[in-house]
């Protein structure tokens, strides 16, 4: 019997379909539509009786290759790709829910996701209750008769709080709801939420899946029947991943395993060093034994991941001083790049939250997030030392 292939092999080999020319690197299909051999073939394609591309809003061979490869890595029956991570999150709700239904979401999710749930979807009659990512009892208590979806990120941004995916999947299922996990920070190399009981995995492919800060993309993965609704929304509304971006992402996945291991090694070393630094008040990194959910993280993730946050005393002024004194790190909000990025969440990525929401989520003004890249770790350490010396 064939052995199941390892993730590193799937990342390089799965999903590829070659054209008549048998190119080694995948071709890119820059076309809006596809021609049929006959009127009968056109009708068969449109009715679904015959598989094959129709129109690039919802069928492109290059996009399908990326979807197949990511599905193989997450262990999902089906993947539907999107133009961005936010489009993927919107499509999940639009494809699976209706007005009058209710979401329970972690309080510690991406800033735009908070806005999407609380402001935009709220206007269309989908109500959301925000709860602690780390206390399953709050999720259970928030359930209403109309609850259809649990939504979380683990580890969270920027505090790297870790949610118990298996426990929350059980609570969701007992209430007749689905659990969706935004797996952006871990990628399937470090964490496979479907194996832990989640029903839906969401990606901002813009981050680690690309890995070099080049393109936007997103994806939703899960069982075939669930993904049918998500695909129907894509086909009808058109938040489609472009052929070029799909090609970049498909190639990006080839190095995902190597990169995630290197990001994680660098991050653990920096987190350990920061924790011993006299000017650092607190470090947030799931790979450190001092992290409140360290044991859970090490059970459900392969490593602590590539994101480290730390707090300095002195609030915003102190945090800005540290950031401005670094010379190698890029001051930008993106993450999951080969280049290390340094961010002040409370004045950038999380500035649209109210001060009360930020306080509730524990995002202080002295907090700095580092998305650790692939530079030599000694250079990164020296760069942060330069930053902290400014205090
Ligand atoms: C960036 C990000 C998103 C949004 O993705 P885009 O591709 O920017 O739309 C969603 N979730 C998390 C955790 C992110 O980091």
mmCIF file of C-alpha atoms and ligand atoms in Angstrom:
data_model
loop_
_atom_site.group_PDB
_atom_site.id
_atom_site.type_symbol
_atom_site.label_atom_id
_atom_site.label_comp_id
_atom_site.label_asym_id
_atom_site.label_seq_id
_atom_site.Cartn_x
_atom_site.Cartn_y
_atom_site.Cartn_z
ATOM 1 C CA UNK A 1 0.000 0.000 0.000
ATOM 2 C CA UNK A 2 1.214 3.545 -0.712
ATOM 3 C CA UNK A 3 2.401 5.498 2.330
ATOM 4 C CA UNK A 4 0.693 8.907 2.724
ATOM 5 C CA UNK A 5 3.086 11.633 1.534
ATOM 6 C CA UNK A 6 4.745 14.001 4.004
ATOM 7 C CA UNK A 7 3.894 17.741 3.983
ATOM 8 C CA UNK A 8 7.272 18.710 2.484
ATOM 9 C CA UNK A 9 6.610 16.399 -0.453
ATOM 10 C CA UNK A 10 3.000 17.532 -0.896
ATOM 11 C CA UNK A 11 4.143 21.187 -0.849
ATOM 12 C CA UNK A 12 6.424 20.561 -3.825
ATOM 13 C CA UNK A 13 4.564 17.857 -5.765
ATOM 14 C CA UNK A 14 0.811 18.094 -5.200
ATOM 15 C CA UNK A 15 -1.714 20.004 -7.288
ATOM 16 C CA UNK A 16 0.384 20.418 -10.424
ATOM 17 C CA UNK A 17 -1.344 19.825 -13.768
ATOM 18 C CA UNK A 18 0.772 20.177 -16.892
ATOM 19 C CA UNK A 19 -0.345 21.469 -20.277
ATOM 20 C CA UNK A 20 0.296 19.775 -23.643
ATOM 21 C CA UNK A 21 3.888 21.150 -23.493
ATOM 22 C CA UNK A 22 4.711 19.280 -20.267
ATOM 23 C CA UNK A 23 6.402 22.327 -18.694
ATOM 24 C CA UNK A 24 8.275 21.518 -15.449
ATOM 25 C CA UNK A 25 7.367 24.736 -13.624
ATOM 26 C CA UNK A 26 3.614 25.343 -13.798
ATOM 27 C CA UNK A 27 2.149 27.468 -16.588
ATOM 28 C CA UNK A 28 0.129 30.597 -15.819
ATOM 29 C CA UNK A 29 -3.297 30.932 -17.426
ATOM 30 C CA UNK A 30 -3.884 34.611 -18.194
ATOM 31 C CA UNK A 31 -7.277 34.387 -19.837
ATOM 32 C CA UNK A 32 -10.710 35.549 -18.790
ATOM 33 C CA UNK A 33 -12.609 32.782 -20.564
ATOM 34 C CA UNK A 34 -12.196 29.329 -22.132
ATOM 35 C CA UNK A 35 -13.350 28.091 -25.547
ATOM 36 C CA UNK A 36 -15.552 25.018 -26.021
ATOM 37 C CA UNK A 37 -15.242 22.484 -28.841
ATOM 38 C CA UNK A 38 -18.972 22.593 -29.538
ATOM 39 C CA UNK A 39 -22.257 24.044 -28.341
ATOM 40 C CA UNK A 40 -22.931 20.716 -26.650
ATOM 41 C CA UNK A 41 -19.641 20.912 -24.729
ATOM 42 C CA UNK A 42 -20.461 24.492 -23.635
ATOM 43 C CA UNK A 43 -23.833 23.334 -22.325
ATOM 44 C CA UNK A 44 -22.256 20.355 -20.546
ATOM 45 C CA UNK A 45 -19.673 22.572 -18.843
ATOM 46 C CA UNK A 46 -22.311 25.067 -17.693
ATOM 47 C CA UNK A 47 -24.633 22.338 -16.388
ATOM 48 C CA UNK A 48 -21.774 20.725 -14.490
ATOM 49 C CA UNK A 49 -22.196 17.441 -16.406
ATOM 50 C CA UNK A 50 -18.618 17.856 -17.694
ATOM 51 C CA UNK A 51 -15.700 19.158 -15.602
ATOM 52 C CA UNK A 52 -13.485 21.893 -17.040
ATOM 53 C CA UNK A 53 -12.828 25.606 -17.060
ATOM 54 C CA UNK A 54 -15.565 28.071 -18.120
ATOM 55 C CA UNK A 55 -14.830 31.616 -17.047
ATOM 56 C CA UNK A 56 -12.025 32.890 -14.811
ATOM 57 C CA UNK A 57 -14.248 34.430 -12.136
ATOM 58 C CA UNK A 58 -14.781 30.880 -10.850
ATOM 59 C CA UNK A 59 -12.597 28.491 -12.876
ATOM 60 C CA UNK A 60 -8.899 28.929 -13.716
ATOM 61 C CA UNK A 61 -6.472 25.991 -13.934
ATOM 62 C CA UNK A 62 -3.736 27.918 -12.090
ATOM 63 C CA UNK A 63 -6.060 28.859 -9.235
ATOM 64 C CA UNK A 64 -7.190 25.214 -9.036
ATOM 65 C CA UNK A 65 -3.571 24.042 -8.734
ATOM 66 C CA UNK A 66 -3.009 26.328 -5.742
ATOM 67 C CA UNK A 67 -6.307 25.155 -4.198
ATOM 68 C CA UNK A 68 -5.367 21.473 -4.628
ATOM 69 C CA UNK A 69 -1.933 21.955 -3.075
ATOM 70 C CA UNK A 70 -3.213 23.886 -0.058
ATOM 71 C CA UNK A 71 -6.029 21.346 0.436
ATOM 72 C CA UNK A 72 -3.441 18.527 0.438
ATOM 73 C CA UNK A 73 -1.394 20.355 3.091
ATOM 74 C CA UNK A 74 -4.387 21.086 5.374
ATOM 75 C CA UNK A 75 -5.871 17.618 4.867
ATOM 76 C CA UNK A 76 -9.074 19.224 3.527
ATOM 77 C CA UNK A 77 -11.549 17.773 1.029
ATOM 78 C CA UNK A 78 -11.803 21.086 -0.780
ATOM 79 C CA UNK A 79 -10.191 24.537 -0.893
ATOM 80 C CA UNK A 80 -11.715 27.685 -2.405
ATOM 81 C CA UNK A 81 -9.229 30.507 -3.112
ATOM 82 C CA UNK A 82 -9.995 34.221 -2.786
ATOM 83 C CA UNK A 83 -8.496 37.600 -3.651
ATOM 84 C CA UNK A 84 -7.490 38.259 -0.035
ATOM 85 C CA UNK A 85 -7.802 36.882 3.467
ATOM 86 C CA UNK A 86 -10.638 39.309 4.240
ATOM 87 C CA UNK A 87 -12.540 38.159 1.133
ATOM 88 C CA UNK A 88 -12.142 34.570 2.400
ATOM 89 C CA UNK A 89 -13.587 35.476 5.810
ATOM 90 C CA UNK A 90 -16.488 37.401 4.250
ATOM 91 C CA UNK A 91 -17.223 34.498 1.884
ATOM 92 C CA UNK A 92 -17.320 32.041 4.793
ATOM 93 C CA UNK A 93 -20.116 34.012 6.437
ATOM 94 C CA UNK A 94 -21.938 34.885 3.194
ATOM 95 C CA UNK A 95 -21.717 31.310 1.970
ATOM 96 C CA UNK A 96 -22.830 29.557 5.148
ATOM 97 C CA UNK A 97 -25.007 31.925 7.188
ATOM 98 C CA UNK A 98 -28.112 34.082 6.899
ATOM 99 C CA UNK A 99 -29.647 37.108 8.610
ATOM 100 C CA UNK A 100 -30.860 36.368 12.107
ATOM 101 C CA UNK A 101 -28.017 33.985 12.896
ATOM 102 C CA UNK A 102 -25.284 34.472 15.473
ATOM 103 C CA UNK A 103 -21.480 34.179 15.634
ATOM 104 C CA UNK A 104 -19.314 33.647 18.701
ATOM 105 C CA UNK A 105 -15.859 35.023 17.946
ATOM 106 C CA UNK A 106 -12.603 35.380 19.803
ATOM 107 C CA UNK A 107 -11.976 38.906 21.019
ATOM 108 C CA UNK A 108 -8.357 38.599 19.808
ATOM 109 C CA UNK A 109 -8.725 38.455 16.044
ATOM 110 C CA UNK A 110 -7.349 40.517 13.178
ATOM 111 C CA UNK A 111 -8.483 44.174 13.331
ATOM 112 C CA UNK A 112 -10.360 44.126 10.017
ATOM 113 C CA UNK A 113 -12.082 40.881 11.017
ATOM 114 C CA UNK A 114 -13.419 42.609 14.146
ATOM 115 C CA UNK A 115 -14.714 45.469 11.947
ATOM 116 C CA UNK A 116 -16.248 43.018 9.473
ATOM 117 C CA UNK A 117 -18.157 41.113 12.148
ATOM 118 C CA UNK A 118 -19.164 44.018 14.366
ATOM 119 C CA UNK A 119 -19.971 46.721 11.786
ATOM 120 C CA UNK A 120 -20.592 45.325 8.312
ATOM 121 C CA UNK A 121 -22.159 41.930 9.014
ATOM 122 C CA UNK A 122 -24.070 43.478 11.911
ATOM 123 C CA UNK A 123 -25.852 45.722 9.384
ATOM 124 C CA UNK A 124 -27.021 42.592 7.537
ATOM 125 C CA UNK A 125 -28.494 40.939 10.608
ATOM 126 C CA UNK A 126 -25.627 38.619 11.586
ATOM 127 C CA UNK A 127 -24.867 39.315 15.230
ATOM 128 C CA UNK A 128 -21.500 38.563 16.884
ATOM 129 C CA UNK A 129 -20.560 38.071 20.528
ATOM 130 C CA UNK A 130 -16.851 38.481 21.319
ATOM 131 C CA UNK A 131 -15.328 36.268 24.022
ATOM 132 C CA UNK A 132 -11.962 35.336 25.512
ATOM 133 C CA UNK A 133 -9.806 33.191 23.201
ATOM 134 C CA UNK A 134 -8.503 31.206 26.161
ATOM 135 C CA UNK A 135 -11.626 30.515 28.257
ATOM 136 C CA UNK A 136 -13.877 27.839 26.686
ATOM 137 C CA UNK A 137 -16.547 28.514 29.341
ATOM 138 C CA UNK A 138 -17.081 32.022 27.914
ATOM 139 C CA UNK A 139 -17.787 30.442 24.507
ATOM 140 C CA UNK A 140 -20.256 28.000 26.012
ATOM 141 C CA UNK A 141 -22.016 30.812 27.901
ATOM 142 C CA UNK A 142 -22.285 32.962 24.747
ATOM 143 C CA UNK A 143 -24.191 30.320 22.763
ATOM 144 C CA UNK A 144 -27.724 31.252 21.679
ATOM 145 C CA UNK A 145 -30.331 29.107 19.905
ATOM 146 C CA UNK A 146 -29.321 30.805 16.601
ATOM 147 C CA UNK A 147 -25.528 30.390 16.983
ATOM 148 C CA UNK A 148 -24.116 28.929 13.744
ATOM 149 C CA UNK A 149 -20.414 29.777 13.803
ATOM 150 C CA UNK A 150 -17.465 29.902 16.193
ATOM 151 C CA UNK A 151 -14.516 31.917 14.831
ATOM 152 C CA UNK A 152 -10.966 32.150 16.192
ATOM 153 C CA UNK A 153 -7.290 32.696 15.375
ATOM 154 C CA UNK A 154 -4.655 30.682 17.189
ATOM 155 C CA UNK A 155 -2.135 31.938 18.060
ATOM 156 C CA UNK A 156 -3.774 35.353 18.108
ATOM 157 C CA UNK A 157 -2.425 38.627 16.776
ATOM 158 C CA UNK A 158 -0.479 40.284 18.402
ATOM 159 C CA UNK A 159 -0.476 38.615 21.856
ATOM 160 C CA UNK A 160 -0.061 35.012 20.621
ATOM 161 C CA UNK A 161 -2.859 33.722 22.872
ATOM 162 C CA UNK A 162 -3.546 30.059 22.128
ATOM 163 C CA UNK A 163 -7.103 28.681 21.938
ATOM 164 C CA UNK A 164 -7.916 25.050 22.643
ATOM 165 C CA UNK A 165 -9.170 24.086 19.173
ATOM 166 C CA UNK A 166 -10.363 20.597 20.141
ATOM 167 C CA UNK A 167 -12.287 21.822 23.193
ATOM 168 C CA UNK A 168 -13.943 24.660 21.243
ATOM 169 C CA UNK A 169 -14.822 22.333 18.349
ATOM 170 C CA UNK A 170 -16.625 20.046 20.819
ATOM 171 C CA UNK A 171 -18.558 22.985 22.343
ATOM 172 C CA UNK A 172 -19.489 24.299 18.877
ATOM 173 C CA UNK A 173 -20.650 20.907 17.650
ATOM 174 C CA UNK A 174 -22.777 20.274 20.751
ATOM 175 C CA UNK A 175 -24.566 23.553 19.916
ATOM 176 C CA UNK A 176 -24.996 22.666 16.230
ATOM 177 C CA UNK A 177 -22.435 25.294 15.152
ATOM 178 C CA UNK A 178 -19.296 25.119 12.996
ATOM 179 C CA UNK A 179 -15.809 26.082 14.176
ATOM 180 C CA UNK A 180 -13.740 28.205 11.765
ATOM 181 C CA UNK A 181 -10.023 28.704 12.484
ATOM 182 C CA UNK A 182 -7.963 31.442 10.825
ATOM 183 C CA UNK A 183 -4.704 29.450 10.514
ATOM 184 C CA UNK A 184 -2.650 32.371 9.218
ATOM 185 C CA UNK A 185 -0.013 32.398 11.968
ATOM 186 C CA UNK A 186 0.783 28.662 11.938
ATOM 187 C CA UNK A 187 0.090 27.499 8.372
ATOM 188 C CA UNK A 188 -0.576 23.760 7.887
ATOM 189 C CA UNK A 189 3.120 23.098 8.462
ATOM 190 C CA UNK A 190 2.759 23.888 12.171
ATOM 191 C CA UNK A 191 -0.949 23.252 12.861
ATOM 192 C CA UNK A 192 -3.762 21.376 11.113
ATOM 193 C CA UNK A 193 -7.043 22.589 12.659
ATOM 194 C CA UNK A 194 -9.244 20.114 10.719
ATOM 195 C CA UNK A 195 -7.446 17.221 12.452
ATOM 196 C CA UNK A 196 -8.228 18.908 15.794
ATOM 197 C CA UNK A 197 -11.963 18.978 15.020
ATOM 198 C CA UNK A 198 -12.404 22.361 13.280
ATOM 199 C CA UNK A 199 -14.847 22.426 10.346
ATOM 200 C CA UNK A 200 -13.358 25.329 8.399
ATOM 201 C CA UNK A 201 -9.813 26.631 7.959
ATOM 202 C CA UNK A 202 -9.242 30.156 6.663
ATOM 203 C CA UNK A 203 -6.028 31.666 5.334
ATOM 204 C CA UNK A 204 -4.707 35.061 4.505
ATOM 205 C CA UNK A 205 -2.329 33.670 1.862
ATOM 206 C CA UNK A 206 -0.802 37.153 1.800
ATOM 207 C CA UNK A 207 1.287 36.176 4.819
ATOM 208 C CA UNK A 208 3.356 32.991 5.161
ATOM 209 C CA UNK A 209 1.842 31.114 2.197
ATOM 210 C CA UNK A 210 3.360 33.678 -0.177
ATOM 211 C CA UNK A 211 6.158 34.257 2.296
ATOM 212 C CA UNK A 212 7.856 37.109 0.503
ATOM 213 C CA UNK A 213 5.367 39.954 0.800
ATOM 214 C CA UNK A 214 4.514 40.036 -2.918
ATOM 215 C CA UNK A 215 0.807 39.349 -3.423
ATOM 216 C CA UNK A 216 -2.593 39.250 -1.715
ATOM 217 C CA UNK A 217 -4.613 36.070 -1.510
ATOM 218 C CA UNK A 218 -6.931 34.061 0.702
ATOM 219 C CA UNK A 219 -8.492 30.625 1.039
ATOM 220 C CA UNK A 220 -11.289 28.722 2.794
ATOM 221 C CA UNK A 221 -10.979 24.954 3.335
ATOM 222 C CA UNK A 222 -13.197 22.193 4.669
ATOM 223 C CA UNK A 223 -15.550 19.375 3.737
ATOM 224 C CA UNK A 224 -17.022 19.344 0.213
ATOM 225 C CA UNK A 225 -20.616 20.055 1.277
ATOM 226 C CA UNK A 226 -19.620 23.074 3.391
ATOM 227 C CA UNK A 227 -17.355 24.462 0.676
ATOM 228 C CA UNK A 228 -20.178 24.295 -1.892
ATOM 229 C CA UNK A 229 -21.854 27.330 -0.284
ATOM 230 C CA UNK A 230 -18.543 29.200 -0.090
ATOM 231 C CA UNK A 231 -17.821 28.414 -3.762
ATOM 232 C CA UNK A 232 -21.311 29.538 -4.814
ATOM 233 C CA UNK A 233 -20.655 32.914 -3.168
ATOM 234 C CA UNK A 234 -17.320 33.187 -5.046
ATOM 235 C CA UNK A 235 -18.908 32.237 -8.361
ATOM 236 C CA UNK A 236 -21.729 34.743 -7.907
ATOM 237 C CA UNK A 237 -20.018 37.679 -6.186
ATOM 238 C CA UNK A 238 -16.536 37.395 -7.728
ATOM 239 C CA UNK A 239 -13.886 38.072 -5.018
ATOM 240 C CA UNK A 240 -11.589 35.934 -7.182
ATOM 241 C CA UNK A 241 -7.883 35.211 -6.731
ATOM 242 C CA UNK A 242 -6.011 36.455 -9.816
ATOM 243 C CA UNK A 243 -4.167 33.989 -12.046
ATOM 244 C CA UNK A 244 -0.842 35.717 -11.407
ATOM 245 C CA UNK A 245 -1.274 35.742 -7.630
ATOM 246 C CA UNK A 246 -2.323 32.069 -7.698
ATOM 247 C CA UNK A 247 0.865 31.190 -9.566
ATOM 248 C CA UNK A 248 3.020 33.094 -7.046
ATOM 249 C CA UNK A 249 1.238 31.411 -4.115
ATOM 250 C CA UNK A 250 1.468 27.929 -5.663
ATOM 251 C CA UNK A 251 5.239 28.386 -5.946
ATOM 252 C CA UNK A 252 5.396 29.976 -2.484
ATOM 253 C CA UNK A 253 4.014 26.797 -0.919
ATOM 254 C CA UNK A 254 7.038 24.857 -2.205
ATOM 255 C CA UNK A 255 9.303 26.448 0.416
ATOM 256 C CA UNK A 256 6.711 26.761 3.193
ATOM 257 C CA UNK A 257 8.095 23.909 5.311
ATOM 258 C CA UNK A 258 11.668 25.179 5.230
ATOM 259 C CA UNK A 259 10.585 28.730 5.901
ATOM 260 C CA UNK A 260 8.269 27.932 8.832
ATOM 261 C CA UNK A 261 11.029 25.982 10.552
ATOM 262 C CA UNK A 262 13.527 28.839 10.052
ATOM 263 C CA UNK A 263 11.034 31.540 11.156
ATOM 264 C CA UNK A 264 10.296 29.476 14.284
ATOM 265 C CA UNK A 265 13.964 28.907 15.188
ATOM 266 C CA UNK A 266 14.781 32.603 14.863
ATOM 267 C CA UNK A 267 11.663 33.592 16.816
ATOM 268 C CA UNK A 268 12.396 31.234 19.708
ATOM 269 C CA UNK A 269 15.938 32.542 19.980
ATOM 270 C CA UNK A 270 14.821 36.200 19.957
ATOM 271 C CA UNK A 271 11.979 35.543 22.426
ATOM 272 C CA UNK A 272 14.380 33.815 24.830
ATOM 273 C CA UNK A 273 16.832 36.712 24.565
ATOM 274 C CA UNK A 274 14.109 39.363 24.991
ATOM 275 C CA UNK A 275 12.770 37.632 28.099
ATOM 276 C CA UNK A 276 16.145 38.068 29.810
ATOM 277 C CA UNK A 277 16.531 41.721 28.735
ATOM 278 C CA UNK A 278 16.198 44.204 31.659
ATOM 279 C CA UNK A 279 14.235 46.743 29.595
ATOM 280 C CA UNK A 280 11.586 44.242 28.477
ATOM 281 C CA UNK A 281 8.603 43.963 30.826
ATOM 282 C CA UNK A 282 6.989 40.910 29.235
ATOM 283 C CA UNK A 283 7.379 38.617 26.228
ATOM 284 C CA UNK A 284 4.503 36.869 24.441
ATOM 285 C CA UNK A 285 5.629 33.752 22.550
ATOM 286 C CA UNK A 286 3.927 30.319 22.708
ATOM 287 C CA UNK A 287 7.294 28.530 22.508
ATOM 288 C CA UNK A 288 8.430 29.960 25.864
ATOM 289 C CA UNK A 289 7.647 27.953 29.019
ATOM 290 C CA UNK A 290 6.461 31.258 30.595
ATOM 291 C CA UNK A 291 3.600 31.524 28.043
ATOM 292 C CA UNK A 292 0.273 30.866 29.816
ATOM 293 C CA UNK A 293 -0.816 28.283 27.193
ATOM 294 C CA UNK A 294 2.663 26.866 26.479
ATOM 295 C CA UNK A 295 1.670 23.226 27.033
ATOM 296 C CA UNK A 296 -1.476 23.508 24.927
ATOM 297 C CA UNK A 297 0.514 25.252 22.173
ATOM 298 C CA UNK A 298 3.120 22.500 22.121
ATOM 299 C CA UNK A 299 0.313 19.900 21.892
ATOM 300 C CA UNK A 300 -1.517 21.459 18.954
ATOM 301 C CA UNK A 301 1.364 23.217 17.131
ATOM 302 C CA UNK A 302 4.747 21.839 16.002
ATOM 303 C CA UNK A 303 6.621 25.012 17.133
ATOM 304 C CA UNK A 304 5.819 28.392 18.686
ATOM 305 C CA UNK A 305 5.682 29.994 15.214
ATOM 306 C CA UNK A 306 7.335 33.132 13.879
ATOM 307 C CA UNK A 307 5.570 35.966 15.739
ATOM 308 C CA UNK A 308 6.909 37.443 18.982
ATOM 309 C CA UNK A 309 5.381 40.346 20.910
ATOM 310 C CA UNK A 310 6.909 42.178 23.841
ATOM 311 C CA UNK A 311 5.999 45.002 26.149
ATOM 312 C CA UNK A 312 8.202 47.878 27.269
ATOM 313 C CA UNK A 313 7.412 50.235 30.152
ATOM 314 C CA UNK A 314 6.593 53.813 29.138
ATOM 315 C CA UNK A 315 3.708 53.273 26.715
ATOM 316 C CA UNK A 316 3.573 54.562 23.175
ATOM 317 C CA UNK A 317 6.570 56.948 23.437
ATOM 318 C CA UNK A 318 8.858 54.153 24.603
ATOM 319 C CA UNK A 319 7.563 51.666 22.013
ATOM 320 C CA UNK A 320 8.029 54.171 19.174
ATOM 321 C CA UNK A 321 11.600 54.907 20.388
ATOM 322 C CA UNK A 322 12.496 51.216 20.231
ATOM 323 C CA UNK A 323 10.949 50.810 16.780
ATOM 324 C CA UNK A 324 12.561 53.944 15.341
ATOM 325 C CA UNK A 325 16.034 52.985 16.606
ATOM 326 C CA UNK A 326 16.096 49.665 14.731
ATOM 327 C CA UNK A 327 17.847 49.726 11.361
ATOM 328 C CA UNK A 328 17.313 46.311 9.792
ATOM 329 C CA UNK A 329 13.678 45.531 10.579
ATOM 330 C CA UNK A 330 10.997 46.936 8.290
ATOM 331 C CA UNK A 331 8.464 49.208 9.990
ATOM 332 C CA UNK A 332 5.348 47.793 8.363
ATOM 333 C CA UNK A 333 2.189 46.006 9.368
ATOM 334 C CA UNK A 334 2.671 42.956 7.144
ATOM 335 C CA UNK A 335 3.873 39.643 8.542
ATOM 336 C CA UNK A 336 4.997 36.273 7.268
ATOM 337 C CA UNK A 337 7.712 37.790 5.095
ATOM 338 C CA UNK A 338 11.351 36.719 4.650
ATOM 339 C CA UNK A 339 12.160 40.201 6.007
ATOM 340 C CA UNK A 340 11.556 40.842 9.705
ATOM 341 C CA UNK A 341 8.822 43.395 10.334
ATOM 342 C CA UNK A 342 8.283 45.485 13.473
ATOM 343 C CA UNK A 343 4.909 46.976 14.342
ATOM 344 C CA UNK A 344 3.248 49.086 17.049
ATOM 345 C CA UNK A 345 -0.199 47.398 17.117
ATOM 346 C CA UNK A 346 -2.111 49.982 19.181
ATOM 347 C CA UNK A 347 -1.399 52.831 16.702
ATOM 348 C CA UNK A 348 -1.526 50.770 13.468
ATOM 349 C CA UNK A 349 -3.105 47.319 13.011
ATOM 350 C CA UNK A 350 -5.378 47.670 16.063
ATOM 351 C CA UNK A 351 -5.966 51.458 15.961
ATOM 352 C CA UNK A 352 -9.548 51.070 14.731
ATOM 353 C CA UNK A 353 -10.513 49.263 17.926
ATOM 354 C CA UNK A 354 -11.802 51.536 20.687
ATOM 355 C CA UNK A 355 -9.427 52.015 23.653
ATOM 356 C CA UNK A 356 -11.870 49.854 25.683
ATOM 357 C CA UNK A 357 -11.741 47.060 23.085
ATOM 358 C CA UNK A 358 -7.929 47.216 23.104
ATOM 359 C CA UNK A 359 -7.781 47.177 26.891
ATOM 360 C CA UNK A 360 -10.177 44.198 26.901
ATOM 361 C CA UNK A 361 -7.919 42.392 24.442
ATOM 362 C CA UNK A 362 -4.807 43.257 26.486
ATOM 363 C CA UNK A 363 -3.115 45.275 23.744
ATOM 364 C CA UNK A 364 -1.173 47.930 25.658
ATOM 365 C CA UNK A 365 0.481 51.052 24.217
ATOM 366 C CA UNK A 366 3.922 49.692 25.130
ATOM 367 C CA UNK A 367 3.401 46.534 23.053
ATOM 368 C CA UNK A 368 5.634 45.827 20.032
ATOM 369 C CA UNK A 369 5.082 42.972 17.563
ATOM 370 C CA UNK A 370 7.968 41.423 15.675
ATOM 371 C CA UNK A 371 7.210 39.073 12.777
ATOM 372 C CA UNK A 372 10.556 37.341 12.669
ATOM 373 C CA UNK A 373 12.054 36.874 9.214
ATOM 374 C CA UNK A 374 14.867 34.819 7.781
ATOM 375 C CA UNK A 375 17.823 37.161 8.397
ATOM 376 C CA UNK A 376 20.699 35.845 10.571
ATOM 377 C CA UNK A 377 19.351 35.840 14.112
ATOM 378 C CA UNK A 378 22.480 37.550 15.484
ATOM 379 C CA UNK A 379 21.758 40.572 13.278
ATOM 380 C CA UNK A 380 18.153 40.678 14.452
ATOM 381 C CA UNK A 381 19.217 40.459 18.091
ATOM 382 C CA UNK A 382 21.669 43.304 17.609
ATOM 383 C CA UNK A 383 18.957 45.342 15.909
ATOM 384 C CA UNK A 384 16.535 44.895 18.829
ATOM 385 C CA UNK A 385 19.380 45.622 21.274
ATOM 386 C CA UNK A 386 19.925 48.910 19.414
ATOM 387 C CA UNK A 387 16.211 49.642 19.762
ATOM 388 C CA UNK A 388 16.109 48.856 23.478
ATOM 389 C CA UNK A 389 19.300 50.875 24.085
ATOM 390 C CA UNK A 390 17.308 53.949 23.006
ATOM 391 C CA UNK A 391 15.266 53.679 26.219
HETATM 392 C C1 LIG B 1 -3.668 39.722 7.320
HETATM 393 C C2 LIG B 1 -4.636 38.884 8.044
HETATM 394 C C3 LIG B 1 -5.948 38.741 7.578
HETATM 395 C C4 LIG B 1 -6.456 39.476 6.361
HETATM 396 O O1 LIG B 1 -5.832 39.065 5.197
HETATM 397 P P1 LIG B 1 -5.663 39.982 3.885
HETATM 398 O O2 LIG B 1 -5.018 39.054 2.923
HETATM 399 O O3 LIG B 1 -4.840 41.159 4.268
HETATM 400 O O4 LIG B 1 -7.045 40.399 3.477
HETATM 401 C C5 LIG B 1 -6.792 37.895 8.271
HETATM 402 N N1 LIG B 1 -6.377 37.239 9.378
HETATM 403 C C6 LIG B 1 -5.130 37.367 9.858
HETATM 404 C C7 LIG B 1 -4.738 36.613 11.080
HETATM 405 C C8 LIG B 1 -4.218 38.192 9.215
HETATM 406 O O5 LIG B 1 -2.983 38.318 9.708
#
